[in-house]
mmCIF file of C-alpha atoms and ligand atoms in Angstrom:
data_model
loop_
_atom_site.group_PDB
_atom_site.id
_atom_site.type_symbol
_atom_site.label_atom_id
_atom_site.label_comp_id
_atom_site.label_asym_id
_atom_site.label_seq_id
_atom_site.Cartn_x
_atom_site.Cartn_y
_atom_site.Cartn_z
ATOM 1 C CA MET A 1 -37.489 -18.469 4.056
ATOM 2 C CA ASN A 2 -38.291 -21.823 6.124
ATOM 3 C CA PRO A 3 -40.330 -23.819 3.839
ATOM 4 C CA SER A 4 -41.413 -26.229 7.296
ATOM 5 C CA LEU A 5 -42.917 -23.209 9.127
ATOM 6 C CA TYR A 6 -45.482 -23.329 6.435
ATOM 7 C CA ARG A 7 -48.670 -25.172 5.484
ATOM 8 C CA CYS A 8 -51.020 -25.364 2.314
ATOM 9 C CA PRO A 9 -53.571 -22.542 3.196
ATOM 10 C CA VAL A 10 -56.242 -24.393 1.191
ATOM 11 C CA CYS A 11 -55.458 -27.831 3.128
ATOM 12 C CA HIS A 12 -53.111 -27.162 5.762
ATOM 13 C CA ALA A 13 -50.858 -30.352 4.542
ATOM 14 C CA SER A 14 -47.224 -29.275 4.583
ATOM 15 C CA LEU A 15 -45.253 -27.989 1.822
ATOM 16 C CA ALA A 16 -41.922 -28.880 -0.108
ATOM 17 C CA GLN A 17 -40.171 -26.335 -1.806
ATOM 18 C CA ASP A 18 -40.125 -26.867 -5.903
ATOM 19 C CA ALA A 19 -37.796 -24.201 -7.781
ATOM 20 C CA GLN A 20 -39.284 -21.239 -6.714
ATOM 21 C CA THR A 21 -42.638 -22.429 -5.796
ATOM 22 C CA LEU A 22 -43.925 -23.991 -2.458
ATOM 23 C CA VAL A 23 -46.135 -27.222 -3.130
ATOM 24 C CA CYS A 24 -48.184 -29.513 -1.189
ATOM 25 C CA ALA A 25 -49.283 -33.213 -1.724
ATOM 26 C CA GLN A 26 -52.629 -32.204 -3.065
ATOM 27 C CA GLY A 27 -50.603 -29.987 -5.661
ATOM 28 C CA HIS A 28 -51.732 -26.716 -4.593
ATOM 29 C CA ARG A 29 -48.799 -24.512 -5.590
ATOM 30 C CA HIS A 30 -47.419 -21.192 -3.968
ATOM 31 C CA PRO A 31 -44.747 -19.247 -6.223
ATOM 32 C CA VAL A 32 -41.887 -17.641 -3.962
ATOM 33 C CA VAL A 33 -41.150 -14.388 -5.530
ATOM 34 C CA ASP A 34 -37.896 -12.450 -4.118
ATOM 35 C CA GLY A 35 -37.561 -14.569 -1.217
ATOM 36 C CA LEU A 36 -41.477 -13.926 -0.131
ATOM 37 C CA PRO A 37 -44.336 -16.957 -0.302
ATOM 38 C CA ASP A 38 -47.438 -15.836 -1.876
ATOM 39 C CA PHE A 39 -50.147 -17.600 -0.506
ATOM 40 C CA VAL A 40 -53.259 -15.266 -1.659
ATOM 41 C CA PRO A 41 -55.497 -17.609 -4.005
ATOM 42 C CA GLN A 42 -55.388 -15.362 -6.970
ATOM 43 C CA GLU A 43 -57.984 -17.282 -8.689
ATOM 44 C CA SER A 44 -60.608 -16.939 -6.151
ATOM 45 C CA LEU A 45 -59.942 -13.268 -5.274
ATOM 46 C CA ASN A 46 -62.729 -10.907 -6.195
ATOM 47 C CA GLU A 47 -63.155 -7.589 -7.874
ATOM 48 C CA GLU A 48 -62.948 -5.889 -4.571
ATOM 49 C CA GLN A 49 -60.019 -7.689 -3.239
ATOM 50 C CA ARG A 50 -58.468 -7.081 -6.034
ATOM 51 C CA GLN A 51 -58.912 -3.170 -5.874
ATOM 52 C CA SER A 52 -57.614 -3.556 -2.370
ATOM 53 C CA ILE A 53 -54.885 -5.129 -3.046
ATOM 54 C CA ASP A 54 -53.720 -2.542 -5.719
ATOM 55 C CA TYR A 55 -54.732 0.141 -3.507
ATOM 56 C CA TYR A 56 -51.953 -0.778 -0.635
ATOM 57 C CA ASP A 57 -49.576 -1.881 -3.241
ATOM 58 C CA GLN A 58 -49.884 1.722 -4.369
ATOM 59 C CA SER A 59 -50.033 3.247 -0.883
ATOM 60 C CA ALA A 60 -46.400 1.608 0.049
ATOM 61 C CA ALA A 61 -44.600 4.165 -1.144
ATOM 62 C CA ILE A 62 -46.160 7.309 0.653
ATOM 63 C CA TYR A 63 -47.728 4.891 3.734
ATOM 64 C CA ASP A 64 -45.058 5.666 6.050
ATOM 65 C CA ASP A 65 -45.112 9.531 5.437
ATOM 66 C CA VAL A 66 -48.678 9.843 6.420
ATOM 67 C CA ALA A 67 -49.318 6.949 8.852
ATOM 68 C CA ASP A 68 -49.092 9.149 12.211
ATOM 69 C CA LEU A 69 -51.610 11.544 10.742
ATOM 70 C CA SER A 70 -54.317 9.184 12.694
ATOM 71 C CA PHE A 71 -52.510 9.168 15.875
ATOM 72 C CA ARG A 72 -51.413 13.229 15.462
ATOM 73 C CA ILE A 73 -55.283 14.277 15.006
ATOM 74 C CA GLN A 74 -56.169 12.563 17.929
ATOM 75 C CA LYS A 75 -53.181 14.344 19.647
ATOM 76 C CA GLN A 76 -51.117 11.258 20.473
ATOM 77 C CA ASP A 77 -47.695 9.782 19.783
ATOM 78 C CA GLU A 78 -47.789 7.243 17.435
ATOM 79 C CA ALA A 79 -45.100 5.266 18.328
ATOM 80 C CA VAL A 80 -45.762 5.444 22.451
ATOM 81 C CA THR A 81 -49.264 3.948 21.441
ATOM 82 C CA ARG A 82 -48.101 1.489 19.060
ATOM 83 C CA ARG A 83 -45.810 -0.016 21.824
ATOM 84 C CA GLU A 84 -48.846 -0.123 24.514
ATOM 85 C CA PHE A 85 -50.466 -1.964 22.100
ATOM 86 C CA VAL A 86 -47.835 -4.765 21.599
ATOM 87 C CA LYS A 87 -47.318 -4.643 25.304
ATOM 88 C CA LEU A 88 -50.713 -6.612 25.638
ATOM 89 C CA LEU A 89 -49.169 -9.335 24.060
ATOM 90 C CA ALA A 90 -47.330 -9.864 27.400
ATOM 91 C CA LEU A 91 -44.093 -11.103 25.283
ATOM 92 C CA GLN A 92 -41.602 -13.713 26.240
ATOM 93 C CA PRO A 93 -38.103 -13.365 24.560
ATOM 94 C CA ASP A 94 -38.754 -16.866 22.798
ATOM 95 C CA ASP A 95 -41.965 -16.884 21.522
ATOM 96 C CA ARG A 96 -43.211 -17.483 18.107
ATOM 97 C CA VAL A 97 -45.405 -13.970 16.930
ATOM 98 C CA LEU A 98 -47.853 -13.923 13.787
ATOM 99 C CA GLU A 99 -48.520 -10.328 12.660
ATOM 100 C CA ILE A 100 -51.761 -10.021 10.344
ATOM 101 C CA ALA A 101 -51.939 -7.147 8.053
ATOM 102 C CA THR A 102 -48.362 -5.967 8.957
ATOM 103 C CA GLY A 103 -48.130 -3.131 6.312
ATOM 104 C CA THR A 104 -44.686 -1.496 6.557
ATOM 105 C CA GLY A 105 -44.240 -2.973 9.461
ATOM 106 C CA ARG A 106 -45.231 0.040 12.159
ATOM 107 C CA ASP A 107 -45.823 -2.477 14.814
ATOM 108 C CA ALA A 108 -43.741 -5.211 13.841
ATOM 109 C CA VAL A 109 -40.847 -3.652 14.826
ATOM 110 C CA ASN A 110 -42.045 -3.047 18.197
ATOM 111 C CA ILE A 111 -42.904 -6.660 18.637
ATOM 112 C CA ALA A 112 -39.358 -7.740 17.423
ATOM 113 C CA GLU A 113 -38.079 -5.141 19.763
ATOM 114 C CA GLN A 114 -39.792 -7.576 22.567
ATOM 115 C CA LEU A 115 -38.653 -10.849 21.126
ATOM 116 C CA GLY A 116 -35.250 -12.577 21.454
ATOM 117 C CA ALA A 117 -32.593 -14.442 19.226
ATOM 118 C CA ASP A 118 -34.908 -17.729 20.117
ATOM 119 C CA GLY A 119 -37.990 -15.898 19.390
ATOM 120 C CA LEU A 120 -39.816 -15.864 15.708
ATOM 121 C CA LEU A 121 -41.899 -13.095 13.885
ATOM 122 C CA CYS A 122 -43.957 -13.690 11.007
ATOM 123 C CA ALA A 123 -45.493 -11.285 9.168
ATOM 124 C CA MET A 124 -48.094 -11.265 6.648
ATOM 125 C CA ASP A 125 -49.918 -8.950 4.341
ATOM 126 C CA LEU A 126 -52.338 -9.216 1.286
ATOM 127 C CA SER A 127 -49.772 -6.421 -0.363
ATOM 128 C CA ARG A 128 -46.344 -7.272 -1.302
ATOM 129 C CA ALA A 129 -45.531 -3.919 -1.647
ATOM 130 C CA MET A 130 -46.255 -3.203 1.749
ATOM 131 C CA LEU A 131 -44.041 -6.227 2.908
ATOM 132 C CA LEU A 132 -41.727 -4.991 0.921
ATOM 133 C CA ARG A 133 -41.150 -2.038 3.251
ATOM 134 C CA CYS A 134 -41.801 -3.953 6.400
ATOM 135 C CA ARG A 135 -38.671 -6.421 5.250
ATOM 136 C CA GLU A 136 -36.552 -3.030 5.121
ATOM 137 C CA LYS A 137 -37.498 -2.337 8.497
ATOM 138 C CA LEU A 138 -36.893 -5.954 10.174
ATOM 139 C CA ALA A 139 -33.775 -6.071 8.123
ATOM 140 C CA ASP A 140 -31.590 -6.105 11.799
ATOM 141 C CA ALA A 141 -34.396 -7.440 13.991
ATOM 142 C CA LYS A 142 -33.165 -9.667 17.221
ATOM 143 C CA PRO A 143 -35.645 -12.917 16.721
ATOM 144 C CA ALA A 144 -36.170 -14.733 13.267
ATOM 145 C CA VAL A 145 -38.150 -12.898 10.603
ATOM 146 C CA GLU A 146 -40.850 -14.920 8.195
ATOM 147 C CA LEU A 147 -42.552 -12.979 6.077
ATOM 148 C CA CYS A 148 -45.171 -14.013 3.687
ATOM 149 C CA VAL A 149 -47.830 -12.352 1.658
ATOM 150 C CA GLY A 150 -51.219 -14.054 2.382
ATOM 151 C CA SER A 151 -55.145 -13.588 3.318
ATOM 152 C CA ALA A 152 -55.924 -13.355 6.961
ATOM 153 C CA SER A 153 -59.219 -15.817 5.330
ATOM 154 C CA SER A 154 -56.815 -18.671 4.912
ATOM 155 C CA LEU A 155 -53.588 -18.636 6.892
ATOM 156 C CA PRO A 156 -50.639 -20.671 5.749
ATOM 157 C CA PHE A 157 -49.964 -21.994 8.855
ATOM 158 C CA ALA A 158 -50.583 -25.489 11.220
ATOM 159 C CA ASP A 159 -52.672 -25.351 14.261
ATOM 160 C CA GLY A 160 -51.552 -24.331 17.371
ATOM 161 C CA THR A 161 -48.287 -22.749 15.852
ATOM 162 C CA PHE A 162 -48.081 -19.385 17.646
ATOM 163 C CA ASP A 163 -48.016 -17.998 21.103
ATOM 164 C CA ALA A 164 -49.163 -14.689 20.222
ATOM 165 C CA LEU A 165 -50.853 -13.022 17.476
ATOM 166 C CA PHE A 166 -51.296 -9.470 16.651
ATOM 167 C CA SER A 167 -53.194 -7.543 13.890
ATOM 168 C CA PHE A 168 -53.988 -3.790 14.307
ATOM 169 C CA GLY A 169 -55.940 -1.669 11.280
ATOM 170 C CA GLY A 170 -56.487 -4.147 8.696
ATOM 171 C CA LEU A 171 -59.799 -6.046 10.370
ATOM 172 C CA ASN A 172 -62.117 -3.588 9.009
ATOM 173 C CA VAL A 173 -61.333 -4.141 5.231
ATOM 174 C CA PHE A 174 -60.897 -8.212 5.915
ATOM 175 C CA PRO A 175 -63.707 -9.694 3.863
ATOM 176 C CA ASP A 176 -64.759 -12.305 6.290
ATOM 177 C CA VAL A 177 -64.014 -11.211 9.846
ATOM 178 C CA ALA A 178 -65.498 -14.119 11.501
ATOM 179 C CA GLY A 179 -63.364 -16.440 9.448
ATOM 180 C CA ALA A 180 -60.076 -14.541 10.212
ATOM 181 C CA LEU A 181 -60.661 -14.292 13.722
ATOM 182 C CA ARG A 182 -61.503 -18.174 13.447
ATOM 183 C CA GLU A 183 -58.277 -18.581 11.631
ATOM 184 C CA MET A 184 -55.858 -16.422 14.440
ATOM 185 C CA VAL A 185 -57.542 -18.677 17.094
ATOM 186 C CA ARG A 186 -56.574 -22.104 14.842
ATOM 187 C CA VAL A 187 -52.906 -20.874 14.557
ATOM 188 C CA CYS A 188 -52.417 -20.039 18.061
ATOM 189 C CA LYS A 189 -51.358 -22.232 21.094
ATOM 190 C CA PRO A 190 -53.795 -22.211 24.004
ATOM 191 C CA GLY A 191 -52.873 -20.058 26.204
ATOM 192 C CA ALA A 192 -51.841 -17.649 23.177
ATOM 193 C CA ARG A 193 -52.802 -14.079 23.515
ATOM 194 C CA ILE A 194 -54.322 -12.035 20.661
ATOM 195 C CA VAL A 195 -54.826 -8.584 20.250
ATOM 196 C CA VAL A 196 -56.708 -7.119 17.587
ATOM 197 C CA GLY A 197 -57.966 -3.601 16.478
ATOM 198 C CA ASP A 198 -59.260 -1.212 14.045
ATOM 199 C CA GLU A 199 -61.113 2.254 13.405
ATOM 200 C CA SER A 200 -64.497 2.719 15.438
ATOM 201 C CA LEU A 201 -65.665 5.121 17.297
ATOM 202 C CA GLY A 202 -66.966 5.280 20.900
ATOM 203 C CA PRO A 203 -70.545 4.939 20.498
ATOM 204 C CA TRP A 204 -71.181 7.556 23.439
ATOM 205 C CA LEU A 205 -69.264 10.071 20.949
ATOM 206 C CA HIS A 206 -71.515 9.687 17.681
ATOM 207 C CA GLU A 207 -73.386 12.945 18.191
ATOM 208 C CA SER A 208 -70.303 15.074 19.451
ATOM 209 C CA GLU A 209 -68.853 17.373 17.312
ATOM 210 C CA TYR A 210 -65.505 15.542 17.242
ATOM 211 C CA GLY A 211 -67.603 12.277 16.500
ATOM 212 C CA ARG A 212 -69.735 13.770 13.488
ATOM 213 C CA ILE A 213 -66.270 15.334 12.199
ATOM 214 C CA LEU A 214 -64.494 11.762 12.362
ATOM 215 C CA LEU A 215 -67.809 10.042 10.754
ATOM 216 C CA HIS A 216 -67.739 13.007 8.070
ATOM 217 C CA ASN A 217 -64.326 12.141 6.707
ATOM 218 C CA SER A 218 -64.212 8.723 7.076
ATOM 219 C CA PRO A 219 -67.077 5.767 6.984
ATOM 220 C CA LEU A 220 -64.407 3.464 8.650
ATOM 221 C CA PHE A 221 -65.005 5.083 12.356
ATOM 222 C CA ARG A 222 -68.976 3.968 11.813
ATOM 223 C CA HIS A 223 -67.571 0.102 12.264
ATOM 224 C CA GLN A 224 -68.107 -1.826 15.825
ATOM 225 C CA PRO A 225 -65.926 -3.711 17.494
ATOM 226 C CA PRO A 226 -66.455 -7.720 16.449
ATOM 227 C CA LEU A 227 -67.110 -8.989 19.925
ATOM 228 C CA HIS A 228 -69.995 -11.034 18.718
ATOM 229 C CA LEU A 229 -67.505 -12.417 15.708
ATOM 230 C CA LEU A 230 -64.870 -13.627 18.264
ATOM 231 C CA PRO A 231 -65.040 -17.808 18.341
ATOM 232 C CA VAL A 232 -65.934 -19.441 21.662
ATOM 233 C CA GLN A 233 -62.540 -20.385 22.562
ATOM 234 C CA ALA A 234 -61.841 -16.623 23.699
ATOM 235 C CA ARG A 235 -61.443 -16.297 26.916
ATOM 236 C CA LYS A 236 -60.387 -12.933 29.540
ATOM 237 C CA VAL A 237 -61.575 -10.861 26.641
ATOM 238 C CA ARG A 238 -60.842 -7.080 27.071
ATOM 239 C CA LEU A 239 -62.427 -4.265 24.846
ATOM 240 C CA GLN A 240 -60.890 -0.939 25.324
ATOM 241 C CA TRP A 241 -61.384 2.257 23.108
ATOM 242 C CA VAL A 242 -58.060 3.687 22.306
ATOM 243 C CA VAL A 243 -56.405 6.892 20.385
ATOM 244 C CA GLY A 244 -59.267 9.267 21.416
ATOM 245 C CA ALA A 245 -61.925 6.654 21.209
ATOM 246 C CA ALA A 246 -61.645 6.310 17.800
ATOM 247 C CA TYR A 247 -60.390 2.782 17.523
ATOM 248 C CA TYR A 248 -60.973 -0.194 19.451
ATOM 249 C CA LEU A 249 -58.549 -2.941 20.787
ATOM 250 C CA ILE A 250 -59.925 -6.330 21.956
ATOM 251 C CA ASP A 251 -57.270 -8.647 23.398
ATOM 252 C CA PHE A 252 -57.794 -12.181 24.935
ATOM 253 C CA GLU A 253 -56.077 -15.451 25.611
ATOM 254 C CA VAL A 254 -57.306 -18.432 23.525
ATOM 255 C CA GLY A 255 -58.651 -21.392 25.335
ATOM 256 C CA GLU A 256 -59.860 -24.680 24.253
ATOM 257 C CA GLY A 257 -63.450 -25.240 23.235
ATOM 258 C CA GLU A 258 -66.377 -23.704 24.817
ATOM 259 C CA PRO A 259 -65.741 -22.512 28.486
ATOM 260 C CA PRO A 260 -65.970 -25.249 31.166
ATOM 261 C CA ALA A 261 -68.742 -25.375 33.040
ATOM 262 C CA ASP A 262 -70.792 -27.411 35.234
ATOM 263 C CA PHE A 263 -74.500 -27.650 34.236
ATOM 264 C CA ASP A 264 -75.393 -30.390 36.491
ATOM 265 C CA ILE A 265 -75.393 -28.944 39.806
ATOM 266 C CA GLU A 266 -78.893 -29.424 41.592
ATOM 267 C CA ILE A 267 -80.157 -26.179 41.759
ATOM 268 C CA PRO A 268 -82.311 -25.532 45.570
ATOM 269 C CA GLY A 269 -85.648 -24.626 45.696
ATOM 270 C CA ALA A 270 -88.956 -25.822 45.156
ATOM 271 C CA ARG A 271 -88.568 -25.657 40.996
ATOM 272 C CA GLY A 272 -85.151 -27.787 41.210
ATOM 273 C CA GLY A 273 -83.357 -29.391 38.326
ATOM 274 C CA THR A 274 -80.592 -28.220 36.653
ATOM 275 C CA LEU A 275 -79.282 -25.909 34.553
ATOM 276 C CA ARG A 276 -78.957 -28.541 31.832
ATOM 277 C CA THR A 277 -82.465 -30.152 32.693
ATOM 278 C CA ARG A 278 -83.846 -27.005 32.072
ATOM 279 C CA TYR A 279 -82.384 -26.685 28.895
ATOM 280 C CA HIS A 280 -82.727 -30.256 27.481
ATOM 281 C CA GLY A 281 -85.677 -31.548 29.334
ATOM 282 C CA ARG A 282 -88.246 -29.028 28.550
ATOM 283 C CA LEU A 283 -92.020 -30.732 27.474
ATOM 284 C CA GLU A 284 -94.687 -29.789 25.938
ATOM 285 C CA GLY A 285 -96.989 -27.043 27.972
ATOM 286 C CA VAL A 286 -99.752 -28.352 30.257
ATOM 287 C CA SER A 287 -103.224 -26.694 30.557
ATOM 288 C CA PRO A 288 -103.343 -24.103 33.716
ATOM 289 C CA GLU A 289 -106.147 -26.597 35.252
ATOM 290 C CA THR A 290 -103.260 -29.490 35.063
ATOM 291 C CA LEU A 291 -100.295 -26.943 36.243
ATOM 292 C CA ALA A 292 -102.325 -25.998 39.428
ATOM 293 C CA LEU A 293 -102.516 -29.613 40.296
ATOM 294 C CA ALA A 294 -98.910 -30.466 39.522
ATOM 295 C CA ARG A 295 -97.987 -27.440 41.786
ATOM 296 C CA LYS A 296 -100.487 -28.730 44.581
ATOM 297 C CA ALA A 297 -98.976 -32.384 43.854
ATOM 298 C CA ARG A 298 -95.279 -31.677 44.227
ATOM 299 C CA GLU A 299 -96.035 -29.775 47.222
ATOM 300 C CA LYS A 300 -97.125 -32.344 48.838
ATOM 301 C CA SER A 301 -94.725 -34.762 47.814
ATOM 302 C CA GLY A 302 -92.007 -32.192 49.524
ATOM 303 C CA GLN A 303 -90.234 -32.958 46.209
ATOM 304 C CA SER A 304 -88.318 -30.244 43.960
ATOM 305 C CA MET A 305 -90.675 -29.900 40.547
ATOM 306 C CA HIS A 306 -88.223 -31.228 38.684
ATOM 307 C CA HIS A 307 -87.781 -34.449 41.061
ATOM 308 C CA TRP A 308 -91.311 -34.561 40.895
ATOM 309 C CA LEU A 309 -92.182 -34.457 37.097
ATOM 310 C CA ASP A 310 -89.365 -36.280 36.427
ATOM 311 C CA ASP A 311 -90.667 -39.562 38.531
ATOM 312 C CA VAL A 312 -93.788 -38.772 37.207
ATOM 313 C CA VAL A 313 -93.333 -38.241 33.781
ATOM 314 C CA ARG A 314 -90.700 -41.647 33.499
ATOM 315 C CA ALA A 315 -93.679 -43.611 35.546
ATOM 316 C CA ALA A 316 -96.329 -42.833 33.007
ATOM 317 C CA ALA A 317 -94.032 -43.347 30.161
ATOM 318 C CA LEU A 318 -92.933 -46.439 31.289
ATOM 319 C CA LYS A 319 -96.696 -47.826 32.052
ATOM 320 C CA ALA A 320 -97.059 -46.679 28.358
ATOM 321 C CA LEU A 321 -94.749 -48.285 26.790
ATOM 322 C CA GLU A 322 -94.895 -51.689 29.035
ATOM 323 C CA ASP A 323 -98.437 -51.721 27.887
ATOM 324 C CA ASP A 324 -97.999 -52.099 24.295
ATOM 325 C CA GLY A 325 -94.808 -54.400 25.319
ATOM 326 C CA SER A 326 -92.261 -51.954 23.563
ATOM 327 C CA SER A 327 -90.133 -50.841 26.828
ATOM 328 C CA SER A 328 -87.349 -52.405 26.336
HETATM 329 C C1 SAM B 401 -54.384 0.482 6.948
HETATM 330 S S1 SAM B 401 -52.978 -0.801 6.832
HETATM 331 C C2 SAM B 401 -52.317 -1.025 8.051
HETATM 332 C C3 SAM B 401 -51.148 -1.545 8.318
HETATM 333 C C4 SAM B 401 -50.488 -1.934 9.641
HETATM 334 N N1 SAM B 401 -51.251 -3.024 10.533
HETATM 335 C C5 SAM B 401 -50.334 -0.573 10.509
HETATM 336 O O1 SAM B 401 -51.367 -0.604 11.460
HETATM 337 O O2 SAM B 401 -49.712 0.481 10.216
HETATM 338 C C6 SAM B 401 -54.204 -1.844 6.327
HETATM 339 C C7 SAM B 401 -53.362 -3.515 6.010
HETATM 340 O O3 SAM B 401 -54.029 -4.451 5.962
HETATM 341 C C8 SAM B 401 -53.800 -5.465 4.728
HETATM 342 N N2 SAM B 401 -54.627 -6.359 4.283
HETATM 343 C C9 SAM B 401 -56.135 -5.349 3.812
HETATM 344 N N3 SAM B 401 -56.725 -6.791 3.917
HETATM 345 C C10 SAM B 401 -55.854 -7.850 3.750
HETATM 346 C C11 SAM B 401 -56.395 -9.060 4.194
HETATM 347 N N4 SAM B 401 -57.542 -10.179 3.577
HETATM 348 N N5 SAM B 401 -55.350 -10.295 4.915
HETATM 349 C C12 SAM B 401 -54.763 -9.638 5.191
HETATM 350 N N6 SAM B 401 -53.601 -8.052 5.146
HETATM 351 C C13 SAM B 401 -54.781 -7.376 4.782
HETATM 352 C C14 SAM B 401 -53.458 -4.336 3.649
HETATM 353 O O4 SAM B 401 -52.467 -4.772 2.445
HETATM 354 C C15 SAM B 401 -52.543 -3.083 4.346
HETATM 355 O O5 SAM B 401 -51.590 -3.470 4.810
#
C-alpha cells in the first residue's frame, strides 16, 4: 500500500500512517486491515448499505462461478465483451486508472493488461471479500496495483489524480448516483476518459417478449442510463446499449466547468440582441398596444428590437434617476 496516494474521504486532507491506521490532520481514522485500507465510514452506513455489504461479502465466494451468466443469456462472450468495454478508455501504458465497484476484478484484469510497469491501477469496492478475490487475480499484474475498500460516494483520492476511470455493474445499487458521478469527475484530470455502465433494458424492448422476460426476472433492468445526473464537466458524451441491449454504457471525457460558449454574439435580424441579453435582460411585459407602438418605432429607427429597447429603457431609466438625483 502507498499511503501517499490516498486522501481522507471526509476532508480530502493527506493521510499519515499510524500503525494499522491512516489518519488525517483532523483526526479522521481509516483502518488498514490485511494490507487493505478501509475508507467506508461505518458510523454513517444505513441499514440498506450494511445489507448490501453483507450481500456482496457473502456472494464473493461464488461470484466468479456465475458472473458470465448475464452474458451467456444474451449469447455474448463475456471476456470479449468486457475487453471491448475497457477499450473505450483508450488507455496509455503509463496511465493512472481508478476502477470503482471492481468486484472480483473481472474488468480489472483487462485494465491491467493495457497498462505497463509505469502505470497504476487503483481498484476500489465496498466489499472487502470481493476485493480479496480481485487481489488474487492482480497478483502478477504489470502496473502498480492499489486496492482499497471504499464507497463510490466519497472517494479517498485527491482532485485530478486519474487519467481514466471505469465502473461497470455497481451504479444501479449506489445510494447516490449523482454524488458518485461528481466524485468520479473530481478525482479525474481534465481530459480523462470515464466509462460507466450497468443494467438497463433498451426502452424499445420493454414490450417485447425478450424484454418482458428480463424485466420479470430482475427489476434492475428497469433502470435508465443516468445521463441527466452527469456533471456539467462531461464532454463528448456517448451512450450505447450493449449485451443484447440489456445494459447501458456511457463514456465521456472530463472537461473543465460548463461547456465553453460565446453568448455575446450579436444575432442578426429585427429582434437582435444576444443569447445573454435575451436571457438576462428580460423585463416585465408591456400591454399589447405598447408592444404594437414599440414595433412601429423600432421599424422606423432601423435598429434591431434589442438595440432600440436598450436605448429607450436606458434613457428612460437615466432620466427618472436624474429627476430625483439618484443617477450617480
Ligand atoms: C454486480 S457487482 C459488479 C462487480 C464487477 N464490476 C463486475 O462487473 O463483475 C457490484 C459491485 O459493486 C460493489 N458496490 C456496491 N455498492 C457500492 C458502492 N457504493 N461503492 C463501491 N462499490 C459498491 C459491490 O460490492 C459489488 O462488488
